[in-house]
Structure formats: C-alpha cells, structure tokens
XYZ file of C-alpha atoms in Angstrom:
668
model
C 227.659 21.776 101.292
C 226.334 23.289 98.068
C 222.896 21.779 98.528
C 222.762 23.028 102.118
C 223.605 26.497 100.837
C 220.418 26.445 98.753
C 218.024 24.557 101.016
C 218.867 25.916 104.484
C 216.560 28.964 104.101
C 213.798 26.613 102.936
C 214.292 24.392 105.980
C 214.033 27.482 108.183
C 210.806 28.438 106.444
C 209.350 24.948 106.923
C 210.284 24.810 110.610
C 208.704 28.168 111.354
C 205.615 27.400 109.273
C 204.981 23.986 110.822
C 206.271 24.484 114.372
C 205.985 28.248 114.800
C 203.862 27.921 117.946
C 206.453 25.590 119.446
C 209.338 28.026 118.842
C 207.337 31.009 120.035
C 207.316 34.658 119.064
C 211.044 35.143 119.723
C 212.270 31.700 118.758
C 210.877 31.630 115.211
C 212.905 34.667 113.999
C 216.047 33.155 115.514
C 215.523 29.892 113.610
C 215.114 31.596 110.221
C 217.992 34.007 110.878
C 220.338 31.208 111.909
C 219.467 29.221 108.764
C 220.177 32.183 106.461
C 223.403 33.036 108.328
C 224.664 29.468 107.836
C 223.758 29.720 104.154
C 225.693 33.000 103.938
C 228.766 31.400 105.508
C 228.581 28.516 103.027
C 228.303 31.050 100.181
C 231.635 32.613 101.119
C 233.210 29.148 101.239
C 231.741 28.427 97.787
C 233.171 31.739 96.544
C 236.629 30.655 97.661
C 236.379 27.170 96.130
C 234.630 28.047 92.877
C 235.649 31.627 92.174
C 239.151 31.962 93.594
C 240.349 28.366 93.281
C 238.592 27.867 89.931
C 236.686 24.664 90.751
C 233.111 24.859 89.406
C 230.638 22.373 90.830
C 227.744 20.666 88.985
C 225.136 18.594 90.838
C 222.399 16.470 89.253
C 219.960 15.837 92.059
C 217.084 13.882 90.492
C 214.988 13.755 87.297
C 212.033 16.103 86.903
C 210.527 15.776 83.420
C 211.475 12.868 81.188
C 209.792 12.303 77.833
C 210.988 11.194 74.428
C 211.772 14.733 73.305
C 212.132 16.627 76.579
C 214.374 16.038 79.583
C 214.671 18.366 82.579
C 216.291 17.532 85.899
C 216.730 19.133 89.273
C 220.297 20.240 88.789
C 222.536 22.876 90.314
C 225.423 24.711 88.693
C 227.942 26.595 90.794
C 230.226 28.689 88.627
C 231.703 32.141 89.237
C 228.516 33.989 88.328
C 226.434 31.771 90.594
C 228.654 32.099 93.668
C 228.825 35.896 93.331
C 225.026 36.024 93.259
C 224.810 33.586 96.177
C 227.156 35.739 98.271
C 225.182 38.887 97.492
C 221.774 37.294 98.122
C 222.607 35.454 101.332
C 224.776 38.218 102.817
C 222.192 40.951 102.347
C 219.343 38.600 103.298
C 221.040 37.583 106.559
C 221.580 41.252 107.510
C 217.960 42.037 106.633
C 216.861 39.142 108.865
C 218.924 40.534 111.770
C 217.629 44.040 111.096
C 214.009 42.834 110.979
C 214.196 41.248 114.450
C 214.543 44.750 115.897
C 212.618 46.757 113.274
C 209.547 44.487 113.332
C 209.852 43.670 117.009
C 206.503 45.254 117.867
C 204.601 43.526 115.059
C 202.536 40.558 116.284
C 203.085 38.748 112.967
C 206.887 38.754 113.102
C 207.240 34.932 112.671
C 205.155 35.051 109.502
C 207.256 37.928 108.189
C 210.517 36.081 108.836
C 209.210 32.950 107.134
C 208.324 35.027 104.053
C 211.866 36.451 103.996
C 213.349 32.943 104.190
C 211.224 31.484 101.407
C 212.038 34.525 99.264
C 215.748 33.867 99.812
C 215.294 30.198 98.922
C 213.563 30.939 95.624
C 216.217 33.488 94.733
C 218.944 30.920 95.404
C 217.026 28.391 93.340
C 216.930 30.921 90.491
C 220.649 31.665 90.441
C 221.890 28.091 90.989
C 219.734 26.323 88.383
C 221.417 24.592 85.465
C 218.456 24.732 83.078
C 215.804 27.180 81.971
C 212.854 25.282 83.478
C 214.294 25.223 86.991
C 215.307 28.858 86.626
C 211.719 29.685 85.662
C 210.540 27.849 88.787
C 212.724 30.075 90.953
C 211.698 33.093 88.865
C 207.997 32.545 89.569
C 208.645 31.631 93.196
C 210.403 34.953 93.735
C 207.360 36.695 92.242
C 204.969 34.914 94.605
C 207.163 35.596 97.643
C 207.460 39.284 96.697
C 203.652 39.478 96.491
C 203.394 38.077 100.024
C 206.019 40.501 101.349
C 204.626 43.633 99.694
C 201.149 42.659 100.930
C 202.351 41.749 104.410
C 200.167 44.443 105.985
C 197.195 43.081 104.076
C 194.636 45.173 105.939
C 195.932 48.279 104.141
C 194.197 48.962 100.855
C 197.272 50.554 99.292
C 199.373 47.478 100.132
C 196.786 45.292 98.369
C 196.870 47.511 95.286
C 200.666 47.608 95.183
C 201.016 43.843 95.548
C 198.468 43.158 92.803
C 200.159 45.719 90.552
C 203.574 44.132 91.100
C 202.148 40.692 90.362
C 200.349 41.757 87.163
C 203.208 43.815 85.729
C 205.671 41.017 86.400
C 203.321 38.546 84.689
C 203.817 40.496 81.446
C 207.564 40.019 81.671
C 207.175 36.389 82.760
C 205.041 35.700 79.679
C 207.860 36.952 77.465
C 210.376 34.836 79.356
C 208.169 31.746 78.956
C 207.951 32.352 75.205
C 211.733 32.741 75.103
C 212.219 29.398 76.873
C 209.796 27.781 74.422
C 211.812 29.267 71.574
C 215.028 27.898 73.073
C 213.554 24.402 73.264
C 212.102 24.662 69.743
C 215.476 25.583 68.262
C 217.954 23.669 70.408
C 215.708 20.728 71.488
C 217.113 21.148 75.001
C 216.706 23.459 77.983
C 219.908 22.859 79.960
C 222.413 25.694 79.778
C 225.386 23.525 78.811
C 223.760 22.150 75.656
C 222.099 25.392 74.575
C 225.165 27.590 75.006
C 227.450 25.058 73.315
C 225.222 25.053 70.214
C 224.554 28.814 70.120
C 227.308 29.583 67.609
C 225.782 27.131 65.107
C 222.642 29.282 64.920
C 224.397 32.634 64.585
C 223.153 32.967 60.998
C 219.907 31.016 61.365
C 216.575 32.558 60.349
C 212.992 31.372 60.579
C 209.926 32.502 58.640
C 207.175 34.279 60.568
C 204.232 35.747 58.644
C 206.248 35.681 55.445
C 209.119 37.539 57.135
C 212.599 36.236 57.854
C 213.433 36.704 61.536
C 216.873 36.148 63.054
C 216.455 33.275 65.481
C 218.824 34.335 68.248
C 217.598 37.951 68.055
C 214.023 36.809 68.615
C 214.987 34.520 71.524
C 217.236 37.187 73.094
C 214.517 39.853 72.953
C 211.926 37.513 74.476
C 214.313 36.690 77.318
C 214.977 40.415 77.669
C 211.231 41.047 78.105
C 211.445 38.877 81.219
C 214.405 40.942 82.414
C 212.459 44.171 81.754
C 209.636 43.046 84.033
C 211.754 41.745 86.887
C 214.396 44.509 86.779
C 211.802 47.291 86.346
C 213.049 48.732 83.070
C 211.241 51.454 81.157
C 207.744 50.298 80.263
C 207.346 47.708 83.034
C 208.828 49.827 85.810
C 205.600 51.062 87.366
C 205.446 48.369 90.064
C 208.774 49.235 91.681
C 207.947 52.562 93.435
C 204.556 51.258 94.563
C 206.230 48.259 96.168
C 207.405 50.661 98.897
C 204.138 49.926 100.684
C 205.744 46.866 102.205
C 207.887 47.076 105.361
C 211.291 48.709 104.939
C 213.275 45.430 105.272
C 211.248 44.157 102.312
C 212.315 47.185 100.301
C 215.949 46.527 101.156
C 215.709 42.855 100.248
C 213.678 43.175 97.039
C 215.092 46.395 95.648
C 218.720 46.151 96.701
C 220.171 42.747 96.181
C 217.742 40.123 95.094
C 214.575 40.311 93.024
C 215.317 43.332 90.848
C 218.767 42.041 89.987
C 217.327 38.811 88.568
C 216.953 40.458 85.154
C 220.617 41.455 85.101
C 221.574 37.928 86.127
C 219.430 36.513 83.306
C 221.204 38.652 80.705
C 224.611 37.672 82.088
C 223.679 33.995 82.182
C 222.352 34.069 78.608
C 225.343 36.016 77.269
C 226.309 33.178 74.834
C 222.936 33.700 73.125
C 222.756 37.501 73.254
C 226.285 38.006 71.944
C 225.355 36.664 68.512
C 222.572 39.235 68.082
C 223.822 42.763 67.465
C 220.250 44.087 67.167
C 219.318 42.745 70.599
C 222.441 44.308 72.136
C 221.565 47.724 70.693
C 217.982 47.525 71.998
C 219.214 46.467 75.462
C 221.673 49.380 75.509
C 219.107 51.989 74.470
C 216.431 50.792 76.881
C 218.855 50.547 79.811
C 220.195 54.065 79.247
C 216.656 55.441 78.858
C 215.635 53.771 82.125
C 218.600 55.288 83.961
C 217.668 58.769 82.724
C 213.921 58.384 83.304
C 214.268 57.152 86.875
C 216.815 59.855 87.719
C 214.551 62.646 86.453
C 211.571 61.225 88.344
C 213.526 60.780 91.571
C 214.441 64.483 91.554
C 210.861 65.603 92.387
C 209.869 62.852 94.841
C 209.218 63.745 98.465
C 208.737 60.281 99.941
C 211.981 59.051 101.505
C 211.653 55.462 100.301
C 210.399 56.423 96.841
C 213.508 58.506 96.188
C 215.695 55.495 96.956
C 213.373 53.251 94.887
C 213.787 55.431 91.795
C 217.496 55.441 92.505
C 217.393 51.643 92.353
C 215.568 51.782 89.030
C 218.203 54.186 87.662
C 221.111 52.006 88.783
C 219.456 48.964 87.228
C 219.470 50.915 83.973
C 223.257 51.242 84.319
C 223.600 47.477 84.791
C 221.333 46.699 81.843
C 223.120 48.923 79.342
C 226.451 47.597 80.608
C 225.188 44.182 79.485
C 223.983 45.787 76.237
C 227.524 46.861 75.368
C 228.694 43.293 76.122
C 230.394 44.173 79.395
C 228.631 41.567 81.502
C 231.420 41.392 84.062
C 231.187 45.134 84.696
C 227.393 44.904 84.986
C 227.577 42.076 87.538
C 230.337 43.930 89.403
C 228.069 46.977 89.690
C 225.251 44.662 90.787
C 227.350 43.445 93.693
C 228.512 46.917 94.675
C 225.015 48.331 94.355
C 223.654 45.683 96.712
C 225.864 46.936 99.543
C 225.206 50.665 99.398
C 221.568 50.433 98.330
C 220.730 48.035 101.169
C 222.581 50.469 103.448
C 220.436 53.367 102.185
C 217.170 51.481 102.561
C 217.950 50.231 106.051
C 219.150 53.700 107.104
C 215.909 55.150 105.759
C 214.071 52.494 107.761
C 215.925 53.655 110.872
C 214.749 57.227 110.236
C 211.158 56.118 109.623
C 211.249 53.894 112.716
C 212.520 56.792 114.842
C 209.876 59.255 113.578
C 206.895 56.966 114.032
C 206.439 55.857 110.400
C 206.793 59.340 108.895
C 208.180 59.153 105.315
C 207.668 62.670 103.894
C 211.040 64.459 103.739
C 209.303 67.851 103.841
C 208.156 67.045 107.391
C 211.652 66.171 108.634
C 214.829 68.189 109.090
C 217.286 68.781 111.879
C 217.804 65.088 112.584
C 221.585 65.202 112.347
C 221.887 65.866 116.101
C 219.229 63.342 117.072
C 220.329 60.507 114.732
C 224.091 60.950 114.243
C 224.833 57.282 113.566
C 222.033 56.947 111.017
C 223.162 60.192 109.397
C 226.715 58.833 109.033
C 225.436 55.659 107.428
C 223.159 57.578 105.079
C 226.009 59.890 104.019
C 228.258 56.922 103.375
C 225.617 55.157 101.269
C 224.847 58.323 99.296
C 228.511 58.985 98.541
C 228.960 55.407 97.353
C 225.845 55.788 95.189
C 227.040 58.942 93.420
C 230.423 57.362 92.751
C 232.595 59.303 95.203
C 236.257 58.410 94.581
C 237.541 55.314 96.310
C 234.166 54.188 97.596
C 232.460 51.090 96.221
C 230.276 52.757 93.601
C 233.240 54.579 92.089
C 234.919 51.372 90.901
C 231.954 50.151 88.855
C 229.795 53.135 87.909
C 232.599 55.077 86.273
C 233.856 51.983 84.465
C 230.393 51.460 82.949
C 230.414 55.005 81.547
C 233.986 54.633 80.263
C 233.336 51.401 78.378
C 230.132 52.924 76.959
C 232.173 55.792 75.502
C 234.846 53.355 74.272
C 232.186 51.544 72.243
C 232.457 54.384 69.671
C 228.992 53.723 68.300
C 225.776 55.718 68.315
C 224.244 53.485 70.991
C 227.415 53.681 73.096
C 227.544 57.493 72.959
C 223.817 57.625 73.703
C 224.318 55.473 76.793
C 227.380 57.470 77.905
C 225.728 60.884 77.779
C 222.426 59.758 79.283
C 224.369 57.930 81.979
C 226.449 61.029 82.683
C 223.397 63.283 82.967
C 221.808 60.627 85.175
C 224.896 60.796 87.404
C 224.259 64.539 87.873
C 220.605 63.919 88.741
C 221.569 61.031 91.046
C 223.883 63.320 92.960
C 221.155 65.972 93.117
C 218.420 63.815 94.642
C 220.876 62.007 96.955
C 222.131 65.241 98.534
C 218.604 66.680 98.465
C 217.518 63.692 100.553
C 220.374 64.257 103.006
C 219.695 67.985 103.275
C 215.917 67.825 103.719
C 216.071 64.909 106.155
C 219.034 65.810 108.353
C 220.401 69.312 107.719
C 217.412 71.565 107.000
C 215.583 73.385 109.741
C 213.138 71.125 111.603
C 209.660 71.002 110.082
C 207.993 68.883 112.747
C 206.437 69.530 116.115
C 208.753 69.437 119.116
C 206.408 66.995 120.807
C 207.073 64.440 118.061
C 210.815 64.558 118.812
C 210.546 63.325 122.395
C 210.773 59.637 121.487
C 213.282 59.971 118.639
C 216.134 57.501 119.092
C 219.000 56.240 117.007
C 219.211 52.733 115.617
C 219.196 49.927 118.242
C 222.038 47.427 118.401
C 220.733 44.854 115.913
C 219.770 47.499 113.375
C 223.105 49.258 113.889
C 225.016 46.002 113.438
C 223.409 45.416 110.028
C 224.173 48.988 108.998
C 227.832 48.663 110.036
C 228.314 45.446 108.047
C 226.814 47.052 104.944
C 228.930 50.153 105.507
C 232.092 48.043 105.447
C 230.960 46.539 102.136
C 230.160 50.016 100.783
C 233.690 51.212 101.591
C 235.917 48.249 100.763
C 233.814 45.960 98.526
C 234.621 47.631 95.229
C 238.330 48.066 95.942
C 238.828 44.461 97.076
C 236.940 42.843 94.188
C 237.941 45.206 91.373
C 240.984 43.375 90.060
C 239.395 39.976 90.612
C 236.170 40.690 88.710
C 237.028 43.281 86.042
C 240.800 43.403 86.040
C 242.605 43.033 82.720
C 243.478 39.406 82.115
C 241.548 38.057 85.094
C 240.389 34.467 84.831
C 237.810 34.755 87.579
C 234.755 34.303 85.372
C 236.026 31.292 83.458
C 233.243 30.063 81.173
C 230.460 31.700 83.189
C 230.327 34.780 80.941
C 230.855 34.917 77.193
C 231.925 37.926 75.147
C 232.891 37.911 71.484
C 236.457 39.112 70.843
C 235.077 42.008 68.794
C 233.096 43.289 71.789
C 235.958 43.456 74.303
C 236.221 47.091 75.445
C 238.068 47.168 78.764
C 241.424 47.785 77.093
C 240.003 50.508 74.823
C 238.436 52.231 77.828
C 241.894 52.820 79.286
C 242.852 55.010 76.308
C 239.844 57.317 76.077
C 240.545 61.053 76.712
C 241.073 62.008 80.342
C 238.435 64.725 80.069
C 235.836 62.052 79.307
C 236.772 60.191 82.487
C 236.401 63.312 84.652
C 233.049 64.416 83.247
C 230.928 62.074 85.494
C 232.794 63.241 88.623
C 232.339 66.909 87.667
C 228.645 66.317 86.991
C 228.262 64.620 90.382
C 229.837 67.639 92.110
C 227.495 69.952 90.191
C 224.519 67.846 91.314
C 225.552 68.182 94.964
C 226.044 71.947 94.510
C 222.585 72.387 92.948
C 220.953 70.235 95.649
C 222.300 72.333 98.523
C 221.605 75.665 96.824
C 218.153 75.010 95.367
C 216.789 73.401 98.533
C 218.564 75.530 101.116
C 220.364 78.725 100.253
C 218.271 79.627 97.202
C 214.966 78.039 98.078
C 213.083 81.133 96.841
C 214.624 80.681 93.392
C 213.639 76.995 93.461
C 210.073 78.031 94.319
C 210.092 80.497 91.412
C 211.218 77.747 89.036
C 208.426 75.435 90.186
C 205.732 78.109 89.863
C 206.796 79.494 86.453
C 204.769 78.321 83.467
C 207.406 76.056 81.917
C 208.768 74.917 85.281
C 205.282 74.033 86.503
C 204.576 71.920 83.418
C 207.936 70.131 83.709
C 207.394 69.554 87.429
C 203.924 68.091 86.863
C 205.241 65.895 84.055
C 208.066 64.535 86.211
C 205.928 64.226 89.334
C 203.387 62.183 87.367
C 206.225 59.825 86.342
C 206.214 60.758 82.670
C 202.469 59.923 82.584
C 203.173 56.198 82.279
C 200.670 55.309 84.989
C 197.980 57.539 83.445
C 198.452 56.021 79.987
C 198.330 52.492 81.389
C 195.246 53.269 83.469
C 193.328 55.078 80.699
C 194.236 52.917 77.728
C 194.865 49.459 79.198
C 193.433 49.045 82.691
C 190.142 50.948 82.229
C 189.192 49.352 78.858
C 190.054 45.940 80.307
C 187.848 46.550 83.341
C 185.004 47.830 81.143
C 185.289 44.791 78.918
C 185.348 42.525 81.948
C 182.235 44.104 83.472
C 180.081 44.943 80.440
C 180.991 42.138 78.035
C 182.399 39.269 80.040
C 180.269 39.655 83.176
C 176.960 41.229 82.135
C 176.632 39.994 78.526
C 178.270 36.573 78.693
C 178.195 35.445 82.320
C 174.903 36.976 83.436
C 173.377 36.961 79.945
C 174.243 34.219 77.489
C 175.451 31.662 80.004
C 172.510 32.306 82.311
C 170.092 31.889 79.432
C 171.596 28.731 77.959
C 173.346 27.398 81.048
C 172.005 25.529 84.088
C 169.878 28.440 85.307
C 168.274 28.917 81.883
C 167.609 25.206 81.521
C 165.908 25.131 84.937
C 163.716 28.101 84.053
C 162.773 26.639 80.678
C 161.970 23.330 82.356
C 159.685 25.197 84.747
C 157.823 26.905 81.895
C 157.647 23.618 79.964
C 156.145 21.947 83.022
C 153.479 24.607 83.253
C 152.747 24.253 79.506
C 152.514 20.473 79.713
C 150.254 20.833 82.737
C 147.896 23.090 80.800
C 147.528 20.682 77.910
C 146.799 17.713 80.189
C 143.049 18.439 80.159
C 141.737 14.877 79.895
C 139.878 15.786 76.664
C 140.055 13.211 73.843
C 140.098 16.014 71.293
C 143.337 17.476 72.703
C 145.049 14.079 72.772
C 143.993 13.419 69.168
C 145.341 16.786 68.157
C 148.720 16.077 69.802
C 148.921 12.746 68.007
C 148.066 14.492 64.717
C 150.736 17.174 65.215
C 153.336 14.600 66.205
C 152.588 12.529 63.126
C 152.915 15.646 60.973
C 156.305 16.507 62.484
C 157.595 12.983 62.012
C 156.541 13.018 58.367
C 158.208 16.388 57.907
C 161.439 15.069 59.458
C 161.547 12.057 57.136
C 160.828 14.247 54.125
C 163.701 16.498 55.149
C 166.010 13.542 55.503
C 165.089 11.958 52.158
C 164.402 14.882 49.881
C 165.525 18.484 49.512
C 164.557 21.380 51.721
C 161.753 22.407 49.375
C 159.749 19.381 50.396
C 159.186 20.998 53.781
C 156.980 23.489 52.092
C 154.817 20.864 50.473
C 151.250 22.135 50.232
C 149.793 18.997 51.799
C 151.809 19.408 54.988
C 150.846 23.059 55.220
C 147.157 22.176 54.795
C 147.396 19.545 57.522
C 149.039 21.959 59.955
C 146.489 24.678 59.144
C 143.557 22.347 59.719
C 144.968 21.014 62.956
C 145.435 24.520 64.450
C 141.983 25.550 63.197
C 140.536 22.455 64.806
C 142.256 23.194 68.130
C 140.995 26.780 68.153
C 137.437 25.573 67.507
C 137.673 23.176 70.432
C-alpha cells in the first residue's frame, strides 16, 4: 500500500507518456487523475495507521550505492510528518488535476500538462517519504525539473521561458548549499540515513572543526547549509525572486507549486532535520530573523501589486516566512500545522483566481476588473472564504495556526522572538490590507471593463466548482479538526518525527502571555481590512494623493520594484556574468585562444607550413645543402643544451655557423 501511494502518480505519468495516443485527448487526463486520486485515498489510510494509530512504517526497497565507506538504499519512511505531507500533497494535487481537466480543456496539449502534474507529484512524494539524504536530494532535484517544465508549459511565450530559467537558476543556488550540507553530514556522521544521523546528533553538540584557522561549530555549519537549500526552495528573502515570476505558468501550476507542494519543501526539510538544528542556537536565531524578514518583505510588496496572481504569490511568500520563523523558534509542529492549513486556503485562492481569469479571457490586472460579484457569485464566495482564512479570521483554518505562531514567538522572550512577533503582527495587518484590496478591486468596485467583454463571463464549471468546494471545506474545518491532534498540549501524534529540546518548549508558556498580546494580531487584521476598503474605495482621492506625494511616490516605487532586489541582482550579478561570458569566455578564450591553439589553429598552421615547405622544394642542390647544414646546427645546439649549461647555446662558433648559412642562402 505504501509503495503504491508513492508510485501511482509515476505509473500514471508513464502510461500517458508512452500510450498517450492510445488513450486519446480525453482519456489521458482521466488516467493521471485516477492515479493521483487513488494515491490520495491511500494517503488518508496511511494517516490513520501511522498518525492516529501510532504505527510508523519503514521499507527498504533495494540497494542504491554500496561502497566500503558509503551505503545508500532506496528506502521509505512513513512517520507522522511524512503522512501529513503525503495527505497535503496528494489531496491538493488530485483537486488540481480535476480542476485542470476543465480549466485546460481548450488547450491542445492537455495530456502533456497532466503528465507533468503527475510526475511533479511523484517527485514530491519521493522527497517527503525518503529515509536518507541522498534519496531526498533526488526528489528535491526532480521537483525542480518538473517545476521548470510546468512554468515553461507555454514555451512559445518569451516571458514563460525567462521565468522558468530564472526559477531553475535561483533554485540551483539553494540546491548547491543543500548538497554541501549533505556532504558535511556524511563527513561528520559517516552516514546519510536519517536514523543514524539523528541518533548521533547529540554526540556532536559541542563539536568544532577548524576552517581557515577558525573554529566553527559543526552542527551550526551543517544546519545553515541545509537552511540555504530551504531558502531557495521556500523562496525566502534573498532567493525569493523566482516565486512571483513563476506566475507565468498556467493557474493550476501556481496552485500546485505555490500552495501545497514545492515551496513547502523547505519547511519540511527544517522539520525533518530538527534533531540537527536544535543543537545550534545560532542557526535557530538566523532562521527566525530571516523568516520574519521574509514575511514582512513579501507583505509590503504585495500591497502595491496589481496582478491578481502576483498578489497571491507574495502572500504565499509571506506565509512561508511565518512557517520558517516558527521552525526558528523550535515550534516545528506549529510550523507544519500552518503548512497544512495554508495549503487548503491558498490553493482555494489560486484556483478561485484562476476561475476569474478563465471567465475574463485571461485578464489578470485587478484595475481592469470590478463589479464581478453579480456575475461570479460562487467564485466570489470562495475567494472571500479563502481570504478570511488567510488573514486569520476567528474559527477558520488560518486562525488556529497563524495566531499560535505569533503567540509562541512572543513567549520566546528573546530579542529574536520579539522581532518575529512584531514583524509578524505588522505583516498580518498588511496581509489583511492586500487581501481585502484584492476582493474590493476584483468584485466590489465599479466595473472598469467594456460591457462587450462581459457577454461571455460565466461562473466556474462543475469540475472547477467541485475542487473549490473541497478546498473550502478544508479551509473551514481543517484547522479546528486537527488542532488538538497536531499542536495540542500533551499530544503524542508526532512521536519521534519531530525533536525539540526541553528548553525550547513554548506552547505552555504561550498560554500565559497577556491577553492584550493575543488580541493585537486580530485588531491589526481588522485595521488592514478597514484601510483596504477606505483607501481603494471611499477615500480613493486620498490614496492618490499619498501615491503622488514626494515621500509616498518614493516609497511606492521602492515597494513596486520589490525592494530593488531584482535590479541589484541584474546589475551586479547577472550583467557582469553575461559580460564575462561573452567578452572573456567566448571571445577571448573560445574564439581566441582555443581557436588559435585548438583544431582550427592547427589546421591553419598546417596549411601555412604546407605552403612554406612547397616554396623550399625548389630542386636546387644549394637549398638542400643549406637545410642539411641548418638541421645539423640545430641538432648540435640541442645536444649542447642537454649536456652543458644554457650559456653554451650562445657559443660563438654556433653563431658564426648560423650567420654564414643565412648569408649563403641570401646570396643564392
């Protein structure tokens, strides 16, 4: 059963790839969807057996690498963390498959698209079920390749090409750090399987190694290198630039990549490696600070975006910051709980946005919408529900995890904890602002489009509506039903899947923080909604005045240009690299040095040598005698060089002989 859970999406991919013409245009999507649905059903069964009944499963399939010092096998580990990720991945993926049948129904390449979705799901399952770092890295890279194919699905569009290449390159930076971290793990522990490494982690809590005459804490170095991988995949500050550009792919791709699967791989990695990270206080502080900064950065940038999908993309980036700094304050269970909740309402938002875009003929600019509440009532309801869950409205899914993250951050009672709490609280205000701004500009504002473009506007078809309803149920009840099981006091759900030092346990302390601190995020969310409605509707003239004032204009430009990250990367990294590649690598080395001394240069020199030899083949006995004389002189010079010092080369007799020979040739 457990192996079928992992490999069913791969079998669907193989069937469609090999026999797609046999199944036909409509049959191929049904095959892949059925395979992922079966995998989703098996995931829920695994959740009951492993998570609720407490029966972890370990499978050693077959050997992979076997040497004297290195052993890696194809193995699968199903513990509580794994089954939660499997449920999230397969459930959202199956709904995205169903949604795509209707959304991409007019695309002639639908079978290829569905096969890409299936192979993406397979690699994600391979990532979360692996029992060693090498197999996890295999799934990690496979997810990157599949995301490249999905983002670049419409490969005839130049912007899709650019976005896919950008996502691939930026993720390679994080993957390089992850690879170094895995090498460090093997160097220290002489093993790559999780069981051995985590069991020995406590023995290296005080271990240091010397690097450039500096003592470096071993587990801090390994944890930070693994965190670099998480930064790239989860789009944290510094390596976040690929995430908004990935919106060039079809909307189901956005829902799959940015809601439940690829971007959450970094959070999963931190949770999985918690036995290593816990013994490094410096790494925990850095993770906390970077996660909180990412949440604030993405929230401020999302405020000024006008593209419907980009607003939700920056929202994803902000929520990932919440998950990351939850792991930084050692609350891995809370971070994973928010990951699960976020998958429901963020997939709901993306698919609802896709319904709007589909109805308006691929229009994504919110400034060109408005008045859609009467034309798309069902989509509007779903979008409202997802937005309320996102801002943490009481008793919806987001409320049970987002507020807990802020409470445990405050209960940390450290500088990093307070930093994360206040940035997270301000980010909650900004999240509420851009969420209600999206709702107002898209559905409630006065229509900004031509009446002729509204003739064919229609609400979500049945298959799209079915996916939205399933996600809506998860957005309403998911957090409430899983709260006590996943983050309740004294729960034994996680077993040995997550590790937290006794000194870092904060859930009890968070219950005793001041009540005012608990209400601050809710008050800030209400203020954000109030500002969104007033600045974009009732007081739009005041909003225009703020944007056009000197300070407001500079702030708006700064935020709209995404804190100038893209400009800095382009001017100081991309452009010098391209110049080096063209001027040095291509013109100087490839077309210069290598052409001169490589095959082309050798051919040209052979041609000139042939012409020279041809000219000296005159048939004159004087020329042949001269060549013999010069050859004899060179041979004598060589032997003198080999037997005596260099000064013998300048012997006067040799010089006289050479002079006479050249004089003789010129006379002839």
